[in-house]
Amino acid sequence: DATVLIEGPTGTGKDLLAKIIHNASERADQKLIKVNCASLPDNLLESEMFGYVKGAFTGADRDKPGRFQLADGGTVSLGRYVHPRVEPEIAFLIGAPLAGAISGAEALAAVAAVAPAAEIIDSRFENFRFSLPDVIADNSSSSGFVVGGWHDPSTDIGNLGMVLERNGRPAEIGSSAAILGDPIRSLVEASRMVGEAGLTLQPGWIVLAGGATAALPLTVGDSIRVVVEELGVVAFHVVA
């Protein structure tokens, strides 16, 4: 498994070569998602990559899955990480600017959609043993995430059953209530913290609420699924 850069003038067959490489790879049975970033205006890049739901902004008259969502069920390469782990989460798609001290109702009103998610955490510290300054310097162990299908934000996410599966068997079982009692409280706290820093959560951003169970170490060959009651499934396969 490797990252491949294909260069050449327009019309020389770069797309065709990319398809040949994909079809000869271990992920040939997965989707090949193509993005022409040069053709996307800066103000459309986030919605193209992450998608949006009907009503998220003026002109959004239908749900549109993002390129990352379309890649759900793809692969994660261990070569990018040190000793990664995965944990089940709830993802929020921000629909309106959010900052400062707010209530849970105000936080929910700024959410365009919610989705099941899997966060990949990693650390340069052995066995994830670190101090607070260490983890801040290490990007809070955040390394990647996979998001499933988006759902209406009116879905009650306060106490949903969540199962983290490895190779078809439950590895961790929990509830969204394990995330500060209710995942929306995580968004309330995120709003407070960014406000104190003079920042704002922007429409189109994705915020992960936090792990609902213990994190599971990843190994080559693992097939990982996060199953969330009412929200469905997000999955990926681990390669070298």
XYZ file of C-alpha atoms in Angstrom:
240
model
C 0.000 0.000 0.000
C 1.475 3.378 -1.002
C 0.679 6.943 -1.984
C 1.131 7.486 -5.744
C 1.687 10.825 -7.500
C 0.920 10.852 -11.234
C 2.061 13.906 -13.194
C 1.652 14.876 -16.848
C 0.017 17.308 -19.267
C -3.728 17.321 -19.859
C -4.897 14.471 -22.064
C -2.023 12.067 -21.380
C -4.154 9.492 -19.517
C -3.542 10.252 -15.824
C -7.110 9.197 -14.899
C -6.749 5.950 -16.819
C -3.450 5.141 -15.113
C -5.006 5.868 -11.699
C -7.822 3.402 -12.478
C -5.306 0.738 -13.542
C -3.359 1.167 -10.277
C -6.582 1.038 -8.251
C -7.824 -2.096 -10.025
C -4.501 -3.849 -9.379
C -4.473 -2.947 -5.673
C -5.825 -4.722 -2.568
C -8.686 -2.218 -2.495
C -9.910 -2.953 -6.024
C -13.329 -3.938 -4.649
C -13.707 -0.503 -3.038
C -14.764 2.765 -4.637
C -12.243 4.981 -6.412
C -13.221 8.539 -5.451
C -11.902 11.234 -7.795
C -11.714 14.923 -6.840
C -10.513 17.730 -9.104
C -9.553 20.179 -6.357
C -8.357 22.797 -8.859
C -11.906 23.107 -10.190
C -13.457 23.742 -6.757
C -13.767 27.325 -5.449
C -12.483 27.778 -1.881
C -16.010 28.407 -0.577
C -17.273 25.086 -1.996
C -14.399 22.810 -1.013
C -15.776 21.905 2.442
C -19.287 21.074 1.207
C -17.847 19.018 -1.658
C -15.580 16.989 0.628
C -17.918 16.610 3.626
C -21.344 16.964 1.997
C -24.425 18.641 3.400
C -28.074 18.025 4.193
C -31.164 19.722 2.802
C -31.642 23.140 4.380
C -28.062 23.448 5.696
C -27.698 26.721 3.774
C -29.491 28.793 1.126
C -29.828 26.752 -2.048
C -29.316 23.353 -0.357
C -32.552 21.828 -1.645
C -31.467 18.197 -1.228
C -29.045 15.994 0.711
C -25.638 15.668 -0.933
C -23.105 13.105 0.337
C -19.517 14.339 0.552
C -16.523 12.646 -1.022
C -15.364 11.462 2.434
C -18.768 9.926 3.095
C -18.689 8.219 -0.293
C -15.389 6.666 0.764
C -17.008 5.140 3.872
C -16.262 1.442 3.769
C -12.816 2.053 2.270
C -9.406 1.435 3.781
C -7.144 2.925 6.426
C -3.393 2.388 6.040
C -1.400 1.648 9.197
C 1.668 3.032 7.439
C 0.465 6.535 8.288
C 0.402 5.891 12.033
C 2.548 4.858 15.013
C 0.190 2.629 17.029
C -3.374 3.734 16.157
C -6.586 2.939 17.958
C -10.212 3.531 16.981
C -13.166 4.650 19.065
C -16.878 5.049 18.255
C -18.208 8.596 18.188
C -21.076 10.854 17.169
C -20.288 13.509 14.531
C -21.955 16.915 14.301
C -22.131 18.854 11.022
C -22.184 22.538 11.954
C -24.865 24.523 10.145
C -24.509 27.955 11.776
C -21.623 29.842 13.447
C -21.142 28.765 17.046
C -18.985 30.313 19.768
C -19.079 31.195 23.457
C -21.211 30.094 26.390
C -24.412 28.512 25.084
C -27.150 26.123 26.182
C -27.704 22.630 24.839
C -30.732 23.876 22.900
C -28.672 26.642 21.302
C -25.966 24.151 20.359
C -28.507 21.793 18.795
C -30.059 24.662 16.819
C -26.669 25.239 15.147
C -26.340 21.583 14.045
C -27.226 20.748 10.437
C -26.920 16.966 10.813
C -25.575 14.139 12.977
C -23.851 10.910 11.930
C -22.114 7.801 13.270
C -18.343 8.191 13.210
C -15.104 6.383 13.964
C -12.134 8.432 15.166
C -8.611 7.121 14.744
C -6.379 8.260 17.564
C -2.609 7.886 17.646
C 0.305 9.031 19.772
C 4.061 9.236 19.651
C 4.036 8.305 23.359
C 4.328 4.627 24.269
C 1.053 3.109 25.532
C -0.589 6.553 25.257
C 1.049 7.593 28.527
C 1.444 11.348 28.507
C 0.897 14.515 30.514
C -1.593 17.250 29.554
C 1.098 19.407 27.874
C 2.310 16.296 26.007
C -1.100 15.450 24.550
C -1.714 19.066 23.534
C 1.631 19.104 21.722
C 0.706 15.764 20.129
C -2.488 17.181 18.547
C -4.639 15.620 21.298
C -3.936 12.198 19.729
C -6.367 13.044 16.894
C -5.193 11.507 13.628
C -8.163 10.751 11.397
C -11.852 9.944 11.236
C -14.469 8.214 9.093
C -18.052 9.494 8.977
C -21.177 7.563 8.015
C -24.463 8.832 6.612
C -25.883 12.115 7.877
C -29.210 12.262 9.728
C -31.672 14.916 10.812
C -30.367 16.775 13.907
C -33.725 16.261 15.637
C -32.701 12.610 16.170
C -32.425 12.011 19.920
C -28.760 11.081 20.449
C -28.752 11.291 24.252
C -28.700 7.555 24.942
C -28.075 5.504 21.798
C -26.590 2.024 21.878
C -23.141 1.953 20.233
C -21.152 -1.142 19.223
C -17.551 -1.173 17.994
C -17.023 -4.346 15.956
C -13.806 -5.974 14.788
C -13.975 -8.695 12.145
C -17.700 -9.185 12.624
C -17.624 -9.510 16.419
C -18.460 -6.915 19.095
C -15.241 -5.630 20.688
C -16.660 -2.726 22.715
C -20.278 -1.986 23.637
C -21.471 1.293 25.082
C -23.899 4.184 24.885
C -23.748 7.741 23.615
C -24.689 8.712 27.178
C -21.080 7.897 28.094
C -20.101 11.092 26.235
C -20.534 13.640 29.051
C -24.007 12.251 29.764
C -25.217 13.522 26.364
C -23.078 14.181 23.245
C -24.608 17.645 22.804
C -22.789 18.686 25.995
C -19.541 18.059 24.158
C -20.571 20.589 21.521
C -21.560 23.060 24.246
C -18.085 22.710 25.736
C -16.415 23.021 22.330
C -18.311 26.257 21.727
C -17.186 27.644 25.081
C -13.537 26.739 24.481
C -13.317 28.166 20.954
C -15.064 31.312 22.175
C -12.473 31.780 24.911
C -9.797 31.465 22.222
C -11.477 34.126 20.083
C -12.516 31.584 17.458
C -15.816 30.342 15.984
C -17.062 26.945 14.827
C -17.987 27.562 11.187
C -20.800 26.128 9.014
C -19.593 23.017 7.204
C -17.165 22.011 9.954
C -17.420 18.552 11.486
C -17.106 18.209 15.272
C -16.635 14.809 16.925
C -18.295 14.482 20.319
C -15.801 12.088 21.951
C -15.331 8.379 22.446
C -18.285 6.359 23.756
C -16.184 3.303 24.656
C -12.575 2.353 25.245
C -10.377 2.714 22.149
C -9.514 -0.447 20.213
C -5.969 -1.055 18.840
C -5.894 -1.519 15.064
C -3.993 -4.280 13.263
C -3.508 -5.097 9.591
C -6.443 -7.100 8.219
C -9.021 -5.750 10.663
C -12.505 -4.974 9.384
C -13.941 -2.297 11.640
C -17.592 -1.294 12.017
C -19.246 1.208 14.304
C -22.958 0.497 14.708
C -25.033 3.266 16.272
C -28.691 2.848 17.178
C -30.923 5.068 14.963
C -27.892 6.401 13.017
C -26.653 3.281 11.235
C -23.146 2.078 10.428
C -19.731 3.407 9.472
C -17.004 0.948 8.427
C -13.481 0.598 7.069
C -10.779 -2.018 6.445
C -7.220 -1.798 7.806
C -4.291 -2.390 5.418
C -0.508 -2.224 5.870
